[in-house]
Coordinates of C-alpha atoms and ligand atoms in Angstrom, one line a residue:
M111 CA -21.4 12.8 -12.6
A112 CA -23.0 16.2 -12.2
F113 CA -21.5 18.4 -9.5
A114 CA -22.7 21.7 -8.1
P115 CA -20.7 24.3 -10.1
G116 CA -19.2 25.8 -6.8
L117 CA -18.1 22.4 -5.4
L118 CA -14.5 23.6 -4.9
A119 CA -15.3 27.3 -4.5
G120 CA -12.8 29.0 -2.2
R121 CA -10.3 26.2 -2.5
R122 CA -6.8 26.5 -3.9
A123 CA -5.1 23.4 -5.5
L124 CA -1.5 22.8 -6.3
V125 CA -1.2 20.3 -9.1
T126 CA 2.3 19.0 -9.9
G127 CA 2.8 18.2 -13.5
G128 CA -0.3 20.4 -14.2
G129 CA 0.9 21.6 -17.6
T130 CA 0.2 18.4 -19.5
G131 CA -1.9 15.3 -19.7
L132 CA -4.0 14.2 -16.7
G133 CA -2.6 16.9 -14.5
R134 CA -3.9 19.5 -16.9
S135 CA -7.3 17.8 -17.1
I136 CA -7.5 17.7 -13.3
G137 CA -6.6 21.4 -13.1
R138 CA -9.2 22.4 -15.6
R139 CA -11.9 20.5 -13.8
F140 CA -11.0 22.0 -10.5
L141 CA -11.1 25.5 -12.1
E142 CA -14.6 24.7 -13.6
L143 CA -15.7 23.8 -10.1
G144 CA -14.6 27.1 -8.6
A145 CA -11.1 26.4 -7.3
S146 CA -8.1 28.5 -8.0
L147 CA -5.0 26.7 -9.2
A148 CA -1.2 26.6 -8.9
I149 CA 0.6 24.3 -11.4
C150 CA 4.2 23.3 -11.4
G151 CA 6.5 21.4 -13.9
R152 CA 10.0 21.8 -15.2
R153 CA 9.1 23.6 -18.4
G154 CA 7.8 27.2 -18.0
A155 CA 6.6 27.4 -21.6
V156 CA 4.4 24.3 -21.2
L157 CA 2.9 25.7 -18.0
D158 CA 2.2 29.1 -19.7
A159 CA 0.5 27.3 -22.6
A160 CA -1.7 25.4 -20.2
V161 CA -2.7 28.7 -18.5
D162 CA -3.7 30.2 -21.9
A163 CA -5.9 27.1 -22.5
F164 CA -7.4 27.2 -19.0
R165 CA -8.3 30.9 -19.4
A166 CA -9.9 30.2 -22.8
D167 CA -11.9 27.3 -21.5
V168 CA -12.8 28.7 -18.0
P169 CA -13.5 32.5 -18.1
G170 CA -12.0 34.2 -15.0
A171 CA -9.8 31.2 -14.1
V172 CA -7.2 32.1 -11.5
V173 CA -4.0 30.2 -12.1
T174 CA -0.4 30.7 -11.1
T175 CA 2.6 28.9 -12.6
H176 CA 5.7 27.7 -10.7
P177 CA 8.4 26.1 -12.8
C178 CA 10.2 23.6 -10.6
D179 CA 12.1 20.3 -10.8
I180 CA 10.5 18.5 -7.9
R181 CA 13.5 16.1 -7.6
D182 CA 15.3 19.0 -5.9
A183 CA 14.1 19.4 -2.3
V184 CA 15.4 23.0 -2.0
A185 CA 13.6 24.0 -5.2
V186 CA 10.4 22.4 -3.9
E187 CA 10.6 24.5 -0.7
A188 CA 11.1 27.6 -2.7
M189 CA 8.3 26.7 -5.0
L190 CA 5.9 26.1 -2.1
D191 CA 6.9 29.5 -0.6
D192 CA 6.1 31.1 -3.9
V193 CA 2.7 29.3 -4.1
W194 CA 1.9 30.4 -0.5
R195 CA 2.7 34.0 -1.2
D196 CA -0.7 34.3 -3.0
G197 CA -2.4 32.5 -0.1
P198 CA -2.2 29.0 1.2
A199 CA -3.0 26.0 -1.0
D200 CA -5.4 23.5 0.7
I201 CA -5.2 20.8 -1.9
L202 CA -2.1 19.1 -3.2
V203 CA -2.3 16.7 -6.2
N204 CA 0.8 14.6 -6.6
N205 CA 0.5 14.0 -10.3
A206 CA 4.0 14.6 -11.7
A207 CA 5.8 11.4 -12.5
A208 CA 8.5 9.9 -14.7
N209 CA 8.3 6.5 -16.4
F210 CA 9.6 4.6 -19.4
L211 CA 9.6 0.9 -20.5
A212 CA 12.9 -0.8 -19.9
Q213 CA 14.5 -4.1 -18.9
T214 CA 15.2 -3.5 -15.2
H215 CA 18.5 -5.4 -15.1
R216 CA 19.8 -2.9 -17.7
L217 CA 18.9 0.3 -15.9
S218 CA 21.8 2.6 -14.9
A219 CA 21.7 4.1 -11.4
R220 CA 20.8 7.5 -13.0
A221 CA 17.9 5.9 -14.8
V222 CA 16.6 4.5 -11.5
D223 CA 17.1 7.8 -9.8
A224 CA 15.3 9.7 -12.6
V225 CA 12.1 7.8 -11.9
L226 CA 12.3 7.5 -8.1
G227 CA 13.5 11.1 -7.8
T228 CA 10.4 12.5 -9.5
T229 CA 7.7 10.0 -8.6
L230 CA 8.6 9.1 -5.0
H231 CA 11.0 11.7 -3.6
G232 CA 9.4 14.7 -5.4
A233 CA 6.0 13.8 -4.2
A234 CA 7.3 13.2 -0.7
Y235 CA 9.0 16.7 -0.7
C236 CA 5.7 18.3 -1.8
T237 CA 3.6 16.4 0.7
V238 CA 5.8 17.0 3.7
G239 CA 6.2 20.7 2.7
C240 CA 2.4 21.2 2.4
G241 CA 1.7 19.2 5.5
R242 CA 4.1 21.1 7.6
R243 CA 2.6 24.4 6.4
W244 CA -0.9 23.2 7.2
I245 CA -0.1 21.9 10.6
E246 CA 1.9 25.0 11.6
A247 CA -1.1 27.2 10.5
G248 CA -3.7 24.9 12.1
Q249 CA -5.5 24.5 8.8
P250 CA -6.9 21.4 7.1
G251 CA -5.7 20.1 3.8
V252 CA -6.1 17.2 1.3
V253 CA -3.4 15.3 -0.6
L254 CA -4.4 13.3 -3.6
S255 CA -1.7 11.1 -5.2
I256 CA -2.1 9.7 -8.7
L257 CA -0.8 6.2 -8.6
T258 CA -1.0 3.4 -11.2
L259 CA -2.2 -0.2 -11.0
S260 CA 1.4 -1.3 -10.6
A261 CA 1.4 0.2 -7.1
L262 CA -1.0 -2.6 -6.1
Q263 CA 0.4 -5.5 -8.2
G264 CA 3.9 -4.6 -9.4
G265 CA 4.8 -3.5 -12.9
A266 CA 7.1 -5.6 -15.1
F267 CA 9.3 -3.4 -17.3
T268 CA 8.4 -0.3 -15.2
A269 CA 9.7 -1.6 -11.9
P270 CA 11.1 1.8 -10.6
S271 CA 7.7 3.4 -11.3
A272 CA 5.9 0.6 -9.5
M273 CA 8.2 0.9 -6.6
A274 CA 7.7 4.6 -6.4
K275 CA 3.9 4.5 -6.7
A276 CA 3.8 1.7 -4.0
G277 CA 5.8 4.0 -1.8
L278 CA 3.2 6.8 -2.4
L279 CA 0.5 4.4 -1.4
A280 CA 2.4 3.7 1.9
M281 CA 2.7 7.4 2.4
T282 CA -1.0 7.9 1.8
Q283 CA -1.9 5.2 4.4
S284 CA 0.8 6.3 6.9
L285 CA 0.0 10.0 6.9
A286 CA -3.7 9.5 6.9
V287 CA -3.2 8.3 10.4
E288 CA -0.4 10.6 11.5
W289 CA -2.0 13.8 10.2
G290 CA -5.7 12.8 10.8
P291 CA -5.8 14.7 14.1
H292 CA -4.8 17.9 12.1
G293 CA -7.8 17.5 9.8
I294 CA -5.6 16.5 6.9
R295 CA -6.8 13.8 4.5
L296 CA -4.7 11.7 2.1
V297 CA -6.3 9.8 -0.7
A298 CA -5.2 8.2 -4.0
I299 CA -6.4 7.1 -7.4
A300 CA -4.9 4.1 -9.3
P301 CA -5.8 4.8 -12.9
G302 CA -5.8 2.2 -15.7
T303 CA -5.3 3.6 -19.2
F304 CA -6.3 7.2 -19.7
P305 CA -4.7 8.2 -23.0
T306 CA -2.3 11.1 -22.9
E307 CA 0.5 12.0 -25.2
A308 CA 3.1 10.8 -22.7
A309 CA 1.4 7.5 -21.8
V310 CA 0.9 6.5 -25.4
A311 CA 4.4 7.5 -26.5
R312 CA 6.2 6.0 -23.6
L313 CA 4.2 3.0 -22.4
R314 CA 2.0 1.7 -25.1
P315 CA 4.3 0.5 -27.9
G316 CA 1.4 -1.4 -29.5
G317 CA -1.0 1.5 -29.1
V318 CA -3.9 1.6 -26.7
E319 CA -5.7 -1.7 -26.7
H320 CA -8.6 -2.9 -24.7
A321 CA -8.3 -6.7 -24.7
G322 CA -7.6 -6.8 -21.0
V323 CA -10.3 -4.4 -20.0
P324 CA -13.8 -5.7 -19.2
L325 CA -15.3 -2.3 -20.0
R326 CA -13.6 -2.7 -23.5
R327 CA -12.3 0.9 -23.6
A328 CA -9.8 3.3 -22.2
G329 CA -10.8 5.8 -19.5
K330 CA -12.1 9.2 -20.4
H331 CA -10.3 12.1 -18.7
E332 CA -13.6 13.4 -17.3
E333 CA -14.1 10.1 -15.5
L334 CA -10.8 10.6 -13.7
T335 CA -11.2 14.3 -13.1
D336 CA -14.6 13.9 -11.6
L337 CA -13.4 11.2 -9.2
A338 CA -10.5 13.5 -8.3
A339 CA -12.9 16.4 -7.6
F340 CA -15.1 14.2 -5.5
L341 CA -12.2 12.9 -3.4
V342 CA -10.7 16.3 -2.6
S343 CA -14.2 17.8 -1.9
D344 CA -16.0 17.9 1.4
H345 CA -18.4 15.2 0.1
A346 CA -15.5 12.8 0.7
G347 CA -14.7 14.4 4.0
Y348 CA -14.7 11.1 6.0
V349 CA -12.5 9.2 3.4
T350 CA -8.8 9.1 4.2
G351 CA -6.0 6.6 3.6
E352 CA -7.9 5.1 0.6
C353 CA -6.9 4.3 -2.9
V354 CA -9.7 4.2 -5.5
V355 CA -9.0 2.1 -8.6
A356 CA -10.4 3.4 -11.9
D357 CA -9.3 0.9 -14.5
G358 CA -12.5 -0.4 -16.3
G359 CA -12.0 -3.7 -14.4
R360 CA -8.5 -4.5 -15.8
R361 CA -7.1 -5.5 -12.4
L362 CA -9.7 -8.2 -12.0
L363 CA -9.1 -9.6 -15.4
G364 CA -5.4 -10.5 -15.0
G365 CA -4.3 -7.0 -14.6
A366 CA -0.8 -7.1 -16.2
R367 CA 0.3 -4.0 -18.0
A368 CA -0.8 -4.0 -21.6
G369 CA 1.8 -5.7 -23.8
A370 CA 3.7 -7.2 -20.8
Q371 CA 3.2 -10.8 -22.0
E372 CA 4.7 -9.9 -25.4
M373 CA 7.6 -8.0 -23.8
L374 CA 8.6 -11.1 -21.9
D375 CA 9.7 -12.4 -25.4
W376 CA 11.2 -9.2 -26.8
T377 CA 14.7 -9.4 -28.2
D378 CA 17.5 -7.0 -27.6
A379 CA 16.7 -5.4 -30.9
D380 CA 13.0 -4.9 -29.8
W381 CA 14.2 -3.2 -26.7
A382 CA 16.7 -1.0 -28.6
A383 CA 13.8 0.0 -31.0
Q384 CA 11.6 0.8 -28.0
R385 CA 14.3 2.9 -26.4
A386 CA 14.8 4.8 -29.7
R387 CA 11.2 5.7 -30.0
T388 CA 10.8 6.9 -26.3
P389 CA 10.7 10.7 -26.2
A390 CA 13.5 12.3 -24.1
R391 CA 11.0 14.1 -22.0
Ligands
TC6_596 C1 0.9 2.4 -17.9 C2 1.5 2.8 -16.6 C3 0.9 4.1 -16.2 C4 2.0 5.1 -15.9 C5 2.0 6.2 -16.7 C6 3.0 7.2 -16.5 O1 3.7 7.2 -15.5 S1 3.0 8.4 -17.7 C7 4.2 9.6 -17.1 C8 5.3 9.6 -18.0 N1 5.8 10.9 -18.2 C9 7.1 11.1 -18.1 O2 7.9 10.2 -17.9 C10 7.6 12.5 -18.3 C11 8.9 12.8 -17.6 N2 10.0 12.0 -18.0 C12 11.2 12.4 -18.3 O3 11.5 13.6 -18.2 C13 12.3 11.4 -18.8 O4 11.7 10.3 -19.4 C14 13.3 10.9 -17.7 C15 12.5 10.1 -16.6 C16 14.3 10.0 -18.3 C17 14.0 12.0 -17.0 O5 14.7 12.9 -17.8 P1 16.1 13.6 -17.4 O6 16.3 14.6 -18.4 O7 16.1 13.9 -16.0 O8 17.0 12.3 -17.6 P2 18.1 11.9 -18.7 O9 17.5 12.0 -20.1 O10 19.3 12.6 -18.4 O11 18.2 10.4 -18.3 C18 18.5 10.0 -17.0 C19 18.9 8.6 -17.1 O12 17.8 7.8 -17.5 C20 18.2 7.0 -18.6 N3 17.1 6.8 -19.5 C21 16.3 7.7 -20.1 N4 15.4 7.1 -20.8 C22 15.6 5.8 -20.7 C23 14.9 4.7 -21.3 N5 13.9 4.8 -22.1 N6 15.4 3.5 -21.0 C24 16.4 3.3 -20.2 N7 17.1 4.3 -19.6 C25 16.7 5.6 -19.9 C26 19.3 7.8 -19.3 O13 20.1 7.0 -20.1 C27 20.1 8.4 -18.1 O14 21.0 7.5 -17.5 P3 22.6 7.5 -17.9 O15 22.6 7.1 -19.4 O16 23.0 8.9 -17.6 O17 23.1 6.5 -17.0
NDP597 N1 -2.0 8.4 -18.6 C1 -2.2 7.2 -18.1 O1 -2.8 6.3 -18.7 C2 -1.8 7.0 -16.7 C3 -1.2 7.9 -16.0 N2 -0.8 7.7 -14.7 C4 -0.2 8.7 -13.8 O2 -0.9 10.0 -14.1 C5 0.1 11.0 -13.9 C6 0.1 11.9 -15.2 O3 0.5 11.1 -16.3 P1 0.4 11.6 -17.8 O4 -0.5 12.8 -17.8 O5 0.0 10.5 -18.6 O6 1.9 12.0 -18.2 P2 2.6 13.4 -18.5 O7 4.0 13.0 -18.8 O8 1.8 14.3 -19.4 O9 2.6 14.1 -17.0 C7 3.8 14.2 -16.2 C8 3.9 15.6 -15.8 O10 4.9 15.7 -14.8 C9 5.8 16.7 -15.1 N3 7.1 16.4 -14.5 C10 7.9 15.3 -14.9 N4 9.0 15.3 -14.2 C11 9.0 16.4 -13.4 C12 9.9 16.9 -12.4 N5 11.0 16.3 -12.2 N6 9.5 18.0 -11.7 C13 8.3 18.6 -12.0 N7 7.4 18.1 -12.9 C14 7.8 17.0 -13.6 C15 5.8 16.9 -16.6 O11 6.2 18.2 -17.0 P3 7.7 18.6 -17.4 O12 8.2 17.6 -18.3 O13 7.5 20.0 -18.0 O14 8.4 18.7 -16.1 C16 4.4 16.6 -16.9 O15 3.6 17.7 -16.9 C17 1.4 10.3 -13.6 O16 1.5 10.3 -12.2 C18 1.2 9.0 -14.2 O17 2.0 8.0 -13.5 C19 -1.1 6.5 -14.1 C20 -1.7 5.5 -14.8 C21 -2.1 5.6 -16.1

């Protein structure tokens, strides 16, 4: 999809989890299209490395970094104050998330909280904090939340993630109505598989396979980032409360997470091996 180079000129986007993976790809695309960028994540060094790469790829890129654990509501407020000090953001991308494969009946309360705390509560804190600032200032804004297919159809062996992402879909639909009169749009994307280091290491024990995908391949990052750019741009100015699925047709061909059928028959030893090979963060 070819966009005018200045599609997002004059806009400022906050991308949570913008130092790695899809968040980093979305941030880079927004910079290429003329936006300025604020990125947050827990690891300052990861954010700094992303900024170096952005500046190498996009000459003149304006990016600020804001280390923050979005599970902490007080830290999120401080992070948003910090972002706003350089001028208001007018786009929020709820991209940061936590997820791992596990048998749900074996999850500890802390394990459930680790996923819900980041994926649902963290995104809610960021959204409410941005929305309040936009409404108080009388300015419009856009919230784009990155969901997963499991928000729409459940996700065996990633139940807390599915619950959290379904909650974000409900947030998108609820606030599209409540905040519509303020000129604030909320939109979402439910991606299928877009290979990232984290998704492959955590969620694809058998590697990325395309058996369940009618288009017979994984998504390319640019296919997600161009969709994201379109949805936050004025070209989608009358779209709100919607979730766009970008999954190569997987949902319509059974849709279950890759490997879920095999996982139904995994032994305790298989689960222990999966746990051992899941990165700590
Ligand atoms: C295909 C679908 C598409 C979706 C893609 C994505 O979402 S990609 C995005 C994916 N990207 C990411 O996920 C990146 C961010 N993810 C992370 O930082 C970590 O994975 C985190 C979510 C565990 C949080 O880390 P943290 O330092 O805050 O937490 P901690 O280490 O202190 O653990 C807290 C509790 O969780 C427990 N526990 C941990 N692992 C497992 C497991 N495999 N199994 C079972 N339980 C597990 C651990 O034992 C502890 O409970 P305990 O023993 O005290 O009762
Ligand atoms: N890749 C894929 O195939 C798919 C991805 N998605 C979604 O896309 C998004 C990005 O995933 P992906 O790029 O693959 O994975 P990553 O793990 O690379 O991205 C997650 C990002 O969130 C940050 N993060 C995690 N926990 C916190 C926290 N508590 N506070 C602040 N930041 C945090 C991480 O940085 P740090 O660790 O430094 O905090 C990291 O930058 C997620 O919402 C995921 O659910 C959905 C479907 C498929």
